[in-house]
Amino acid sequence: MRMILLGPPGAGKGTQAKMLTEKYQIPQISTGDILRQAVKDCTSIGQEAKSYMDRGVLVPDQVVIRVIQDRLGKPDCTRGYILDGFPRTVAQAEALGDTLARMGSTLDHVLSIKVEAEELVRRLSGRRTCRSCGEAYHLLYSAPRKDGVCDKCGAALYQRDDDKEETIKRRLQVYQSETAPLISYYQDRGLLREIAGQGEIGEIFERICRVLEK
Ligand code: AP5
């Protein structure tokens, strides 16, 4: 199963992708996670990406397209994958289409997760992530048992640099101008399914599974 999770920052793409990974045994490919790891490792891609990510704007298309082309060629993608946060521009969607055509492959699903703006800001400003295993928490909705400590592995939790209020606003504007046009792009290709993204995490997961299994 090859799918894209589309949605604004905070829509729950990462949260849902992790659950889908377990259910369908296919990898989550998050360009955000790959770029954050590259920043941490001080690779050339990381150095190039950092200033864009800190400002809440998109990393240039040619950089992320290279990252994705490389990742899709890995053996764990043969049974499928969940693209989380890619594509984010029409140019990226076109490059993805070309790459898949060269591989003799196609997309099965594009799911657009919809959440109101106020709720997105609440989710992002309360998000905390584990430095070690990447588990996501929320100060109000899914707080860790012990303040600042991951329930799963005991490592420290941190707030992403781009989850500060000003940067959140910028990321939401960038989503509207650069990424939202992909909704009609994939609608025109008959691939888009809308998912109501408000409510309990488990409830949203069930909605997604129902759509995938139709
Ligand atoms: P990226 O890491 O992809 O960030 P994003 O798209 O802004 O998405 P988020 O991770 O913020 O949100 P999410 O939808 O995954 O929500 P989550 O599940 O975590 O990108 C970061 C940056 O990298 C970009 O700004 C850009 O610079 C660069 N980049 C990445 N990809 C790129 C690309 N393709 N092209 C160019 N640049 C790129 O949930 C958020 C919070 O809400 C969590 O705390 C969670 O616990 C909570 N939550 C989730 N669901 C619910 C629910 N139902 N109810 C209550 N709380 C919930």
Tab-separated table of C-alpha atoms and ligand atoms in Angstrom:
chain	number	residue	atom	x	y	z
A	1	MET	CA	0.000	0.000	0.000
A	2	ARG	CA	1.521	3.329	-1.090
A	3	MET	CA	-0.084	6.393	0.429
A	4	ILE	CA	0.348	10.073	1.122
A	5	LEU	CA	-0.857	11.755	4.311
A	6	LEU	CA	-1.617	15.344	3.440
A	7	GLY	CA	-2.557	17.986	5.982
A	8	PRO	CA	-1.475	21.179	7.700
A	9	PRO	CA	1.125	21.238	10.480
A	10	GLY	CA	-0.445	19.626	13.549
A	11	ALA	CA	-3.138	17.726	11.623
A	12	GLY	CA	-1.856	14.487	13.145
A	13	LYS	CA	0.007	13.103	10.123
A	14	GLY	CA	2.924	11.827	12.205
A	15	THR	CA	0.675	10.419	14.940
A	16	GLN	CA	-1.508	8.529	12.470
A	17	ALA	CA	1.438	7.428	10.304
A	18	LYS	CA	3.035	5.691	13.297
A	19	MET	CA	-0.166	3.743	13.971
A	20	LEU	CA	-0.578	2.843	10.277
A	21	THR	CA	3.013	1.628	10.169
A	22	GLU	CA	2.232	-0.896	12.890
A	23	LYS	CA	-1.024	-2.051	11.379
A	24	TYR	CA	0.148	-2.405	7.777
A	25	GLN	CA	3.849	-3.146	8.428
A	26	ILE	CA	5.061	-0.531	5.961
A	27	PRO	CA	7.505	2.303	6.747
A	28	GLN	CA	6.583	5.888	7.597
A	29	ILE	CA	8.632	8.261	5.471
A	30	SER	CA	8.579	11.696	7.060
A	31	THR	CA	10.654	14.322	5.273
A	32	GLY	CA	10.470	16.438	8.449
A	33	ASP	CA	12.009	13.614	10.531
A	34	ILE	CA	14.652	12.887	7.873
A	35	LEU	CA	15.610	16.576	7.697
A	36	ARG	CA	15.682	16.968	11.512
A	37	GLN	CA	17.989	13.933	11.709
A	38	ALA	CA	20.219	15.469	8.998
A	39	VAL	CA	20.386	18.713	11.008
A	40	LYS	CA	21.326	16.736	14.134
A	41	ASP	CA	24.009	14.823	12.207
A	42	CYS	CA	25.336	18.084	10.636
A	43	THR	CA	25.254	16.598	7.122
A	44	SER	CA	25.386	18.931	4.111
A	45	ILE	CA	21.617	18.497	3.593
A	46	GLY	CA	21.037	19.270	7.276
A	47	GLN	CA	23.129	22.426	7.114
A	48	GLU	CA	21.211	23.599	4.065
A	49	ALA	CA	17.794	22.720	5.549
A	50	LYS	CA	18.224	24.202	9.037
A	51	SER	CA	17.709	27.886	8.254
A	52	TYR	CA	14.518	27.156	6.304
A	53	MET	CA	13.088	24.880	8.989
A	54	ASP	CA	13.863	27.334	11.789
A	55	ARG	CA	11.930	30.026	9.914
A	56	GLY	CA	8.965	27.705	9.260
A	57	VAL	CA	9.315	27.874	5.482
A	58	LEU	CA	9.811	25.032	3.029
A	59	VAL	CA	13.208	23.559	2.266
A	60	PRO	CA	13.918	23.946	-1.496
A	61	ASP	CA	12.202	21.361	-3.689
A	62	GLN	CA	15.410	19.965	-5.190
A	63	VAL	CA	16.728	19.071	-1.722
A	64	VAL	CA	13.650	17.168	-0.521
A	65	ILE	CA	13.092	15.526	-3.898
A	66	ARG	CA	16.630	14.081	-3.706
A	67	VAL	CA	15.952	12.868	-0.162
A	68	ILE	CA	12.743	11.112	-1.224
A	69	GLN	CA	14.171	9.561	-4.380
A	70	ASP	CA	16.939	8.066	-2.306
A	71	ARG	CA	14.537	6.817	0.394
A	72	LEU	CA	12.032	5.199	-2.007
A	73	GLY	CA	14.824	3.083	-3.464
A	74	LYS	CA	15.449	1.342	-0.111
A	75	PRO	CA	14.392	-2.327	0.189
A	76	ASP	CA	11.851	-1.709	2.977
A	77	CYS	CA	9.701	0.265	0.499
A	78	THR	CA	8.938	-2.674	-1.757
A	79	ARG	CA	5.677	-3.537	0.103
A	80	GLY	CA	4.617	0.109	0.295
A	81	TYR	CA	5.042	3.172	2.495
A	82	ILE	CA	3.336	6.125	4.109
A	83	LEU	CA	4.579	9.501	2.905
A	84	ASP	CA	4.190	11.981	5.765
A	85	GLY	CA	4.891	15.615	4.871
A	86	PHE	CA	5.841	14.941	1.249
A	87	PRO	CA	4.899	16.177	-1.304
A	88	ARG	CA	4.321	19.746	-0.138
A	89	THR	CA	4.362	21.626	-3.436
A	90	VAL	CA	3.033	20.890	-6.913
A	91	ALA	CA	6.654	20.602	-8.130
A	92	GLN	CA	7.289	17.905	-5.502
A	93	ALA	CA	4.088	16.068	-6.480
A	94	GLU	CA	5.167	16.095	-10.111
A	95	ALA	CA	8.651	14.857	-9.259
A	96	LEU	CA	7.081	12.075	-7.175
A	97	GLY	CA	4.841	11.095	-10.101
A	98	ASP	CA	7.879	10.930	-12.426
A	99	THR	CA	9.906	8.902	-9.918
A	100	LEU	CA	7.081	6.401	-9.432
A	101	ALA	CA	6.560	6.107	-13.187
A	102	ARG	CA	10.273	5.288	-13.617
A	103	MET	CA	9.923	2.631	-10.901
A	104	GLY	CA	6.798	1.213	-12.594
A	105	SER	CA	4.773	2.079	-9.503
A	106	THR	CA	1.708	4.186	-8.604
A	107	LEU	CA	0.043	5.679	-5.542
A	108	ASP	CA	-2.941	3.910	-3.975
A	109	HIS	CA	-4.273	6.600	-1.624
A	110	VAL	CA	-3.922	10.285	-0.814
A	111	LEU	CA	-5.593	11.140	2.494
A	112	SER	CA	-6.184	14.778	3.349
A	113	ILE	CA	-6.611	15.276	7.115
A	114	LYS	CA	-8.711	18.338	7.963
A	115	VAL	CA	-8.474	20.202	11.292
A	116	GLU	CA	-9.517	23.748	12.242
A	117	ALA	CA	-6.761	26.364	12.572
A	118	GLU	CA	-7.310	27.060	16.290
A	119	GLU	CA	-6.962	23.399	17.122
A	120	LEU	CA	-3.765	23.158	15.019
A	121	VAL	CA	-2.156	25.940	17.063
A	122	ARG	CA	-3.222	24.236	20.327
A	123	ARG	CA	-1.769	20.921	19.195
A	124	LEU	CA	1.544	22.324	18.000
A	125	SER	CA	2.204	24.615	20.939
A	126	GLY	CA	1.579	21.733	23.394
A	127	ARG	CA	3.581	19.116	21.510
A	128	ARG	CA	6.565	17.510	23.173
A	129	THR	CA	8.719	14.826	21.541
A	130	CYS	CA	11.112	12.253	22.939
A	131	ARG	CA	14.728	13.011	22.058
A	132	SER	CA	15.594	9.362	21.926
A	133	CYS	CA	12.705	7.308	20.458
A	134	GLY	CA	10.690	10.121	18.808
A	135	GLU	CA	7.435	9.336	20.659
A	136	ALA	CA	5.045	12.319	20.507
A	137	TYR	CA	3.183	13.712	23.520
A	138	HIS	CA	0.902	16.645	24.145
A	139	LEU	CA	0.848	18.635	27.373
A	140	LEU	CA	-2.971	18.599	27.492
A	141	TYR	CA	-4.145	15.726	25.308
A	142	SER	CA	-1.596	12.975	25.904
A	143	ALA	CA	0.743	14.059	28.676
A	144	PRO	CA	3.574	11.779	29.793
A	145	ARG	CA	3.145	10.112	33.198
A	146	LYS	CA	6.194	11.983	34.522
A	147	ASP	CA	6.699	15.610	33.484
A	148	GLY	CA	9.341	15.953	30.718
A	149	VAL	CA	10.139	12.213	30.580
A	150	CYS	CA	9.198	9.697	27.875
A	151	ASP	CA	6.877	6.901	29.117
A	152	LYS	CA	8.360	4.467	26.616
A	153	CYS	CA	12.116	4.870	27.020
A	154	GLY	CA	12.703	7.290	29.913
A	155	ALA	CA	14.604	9.872	27.798
A	156	ALA	CA	13.985	13.629	28.021
A	157	LEU	CA	11.206	15.321	26.049
A	158	TYR	CA	11.799	18.525	24.089
A	159	GLN	CA	9.814	21.192	22.251
A	160	ARG	CA	10.620	21.535	18.543
A	161	ASP	CA	12.191	24.893	17.624
A	162	ASP	CA	9.521	25.438	14.981
A	163	ASP	CA	6.681	24.868	17.478
A	164	LYS	CA	7.011	28.413	18.885
A	165	GLU	CA	3.950	30.602	18.269
A	166	GLU	CA	5.386	32.939	15.591
A	167	THR	CA	6.863	30.062	13.594
A	168	ILE	CA	3.609	28.079	13.850
A	169	LYS	CA	1.743	31.017	12.227
A	170	ARG	CA	4.286	31.127	9.405
A	171	ARG	CA	4.055	27.348	8.845
A	172	LEU	CA	0.259	27.559	8.610
A	173	GLN	CA	0.512	30.368	6.038
A	174	VAL	CA	3.044	28.371	4.033
A	175	TYR	CA	0.708	25.365	4.120
A	176	GLN	CA	-2.149	27.468	2.672
A	177	SER	CA	-0.091	28.969	-0.110
A	178	GLU	CA	2.194	26.070	-1.093
A	179	THR	CA	0.633	22.785	0.003
A	180	ALA	CA	-3.166	23.240	0.025
A	181	PRO	CA	-3.200	23.339	-3.830
A	182	LEU	CA	-2.257	19.642	-3.716
A	183	ILE	CA	-5.780	18.863	-2.537
A	184	SER	CA	-7.225	19.746	-5.919
A	185	TYR	CA	-4.131	18.308	-7.670
A	186	TYR	CA	-4.902	14.844	-6.269
A	187	GLN	CA	-8.676	15.352	-6.470
A	188	ASP	CA	-8.282	15.859	-10.228
A	189	ARG	CA	-6.414	12.533	-10.369
A	190	GLY	CA	-9.186	10.724	-8.483
A	191	LEU	CA	-6.936	9.810	-5.556
A	192	LEU	CA	-8.003	12.176	-2.775
A	193	ARG	CA	-10.026	11.090	0.279
A	194	GLU	CA	-10.871	13.542	3.052
A	195	ILE	CA	-10.550	12.555	6.701
A	196	ALA	CA	-12.130	14.576	9.517
A	197	GLY	CA	-9.106	15.090	11.772
A	198	GLN	CA	-10.778	16.357	14.948
A	199	GLY	CA	-11.648	14.021	17.818
A	200	GLU	CA	-9.822	11.250	19.637
A	201	ILE	CA	-6.649	9.895	18.035
A	202	GLY	CA	-8.058	6.326	18.007
A	203	GLU	CA	-11.330	7.481	16.461
A	204	ILE	CA	-9.452	9.225	13.611
A	205	PHE	CA	-7.324	6.110	13.090
A	206	GLU	CA	-10.520	4.058	12.649
A	207	ARG	CA	-11.838	6.576	10.097
A	208	ILE	CA	-8.594	6.254	8.130
A	209	CYS	CA	-8.630	2.448	8.225
A	210	ARG	CA	-12.241	2.389	7.032
A	211	VAL	CA	-11.304	4.526	4.019
A	212	LEU	CA	-8.236	2.413	3.229
A	213	GLU	CA	-10.185	-0.830	3.422
A	214	LYS	CA	-13.184	0.281	1.344
B	1	AP5	P1	7.271	18.377	9.441
B	1	AP5	O1	8.077	17.737	10.467
B	1	AP5	O2	6.722	17.564	8.324
B	1	AP5	O3	6.156	19.199	10.167
B	1	AP5	P2	4.639	19.520	9.762
B	1	AP5	O4	4.097	19.120	8.473
B	1	AP5	O5	4.597	20.964	10.031
B	1	AP5	O6	3.875	18.540	10.592
B	1	AP5	P3	3.956	18.327	12.097
B	1	AP5	O7	4.946	17.257	12.419
B	1	AP5	O8	4.138	19.613	12.826
B	1	AP5	O9	2.466	17.887	12.385
B	1	AP5	P4	1.737	16.490	12.199
B	1	AP5	O10	0.612	16.660	11.240
B	1	AP5	O11	2.696	15.375	11.925
B	1	AP5	O12	1.110	16.359	13.654
B	1	AP5	P5	1.502	15.387	14.849
B	1	AP5	O13	0.990	14.016	14.573
B	1	AP5	O14	2.935	15.525	15.223
B	1	AP5	O15	8.112	19.572	8.735
B	1	AP5	C1	8.903	20.472	9.487
B	1	AP5	C2	9.670	21.384	8.534
B	1	AP5	O16	10.545	20.595	7.700
B	1	AP5	C3	8.821	22.196	7.541
B	1	AP5	O17	8.334	23.395	8.109
B	1	AP5	C4	9.839	22.435	6.414
B	1	AP5	O18	10.741	23.460	6.735
B	1	AP5	C5	10.613	21.122	6.371
B	1	AP5	N1	10.028	20.127	5.446
B	1	AP5	C6	9.522	18.902	5.759
B	1	AP5	N2	9.056	18.281	4.658
B	1	AP5	C7	9.275	19.134	3.622
B	1	AP5	C8	8.981	19.069	2.239
B	1	AP5	N3	8.364	18.007	1.685
B	1	AP5	N4	9.324	20.139	1.468
B	1	AP5	C9	9.946	21.206	1.996
B	1	AP5	N5	10.230	21.346	3.303
B	1	AP5	C10	9.896	20.309	4.114
B	1	AP5	O19	0.589	16.017	16.013
B	1	AP5	C11	0.878	17.290	16.569
B	1	AP5	C12	0.521	17.289	18.061
B	1	AP5	O20	-0.871	17.086	18.212
B	1	AP5	C13	1.197	16.159	18.871
B	1	AP5	O21	1.503	16.648	20.154
B	1	AP5	C14	0.120	15.062	18.966
B	1	AP5	O22	0.262	14.286	20.133
B	1	AP5	C15	-1.152	15.908	18.980
B	1	AP5	N6	-2.296	15.239	18.348
B	1	AP5	C16	-2.305	14.537	17.181
B	1	AP5	N7	-3.538	14.109	16.896
B	1	AP5	C17	-4.344	14.562	17.906
B	1	AP5	C18	-5.730	14.469	18.187
B	1	AP5	N8	-6.568	13.808	17.392
B	1	AP5	N9	-6.201	15.053	19.297
B	1	AP5	C19	-5.351	15.738	20.145
B	1	AP5	N10	-4.024	15.869	19.933
B	1	AP5	C20	-3.543	15.287	18.827
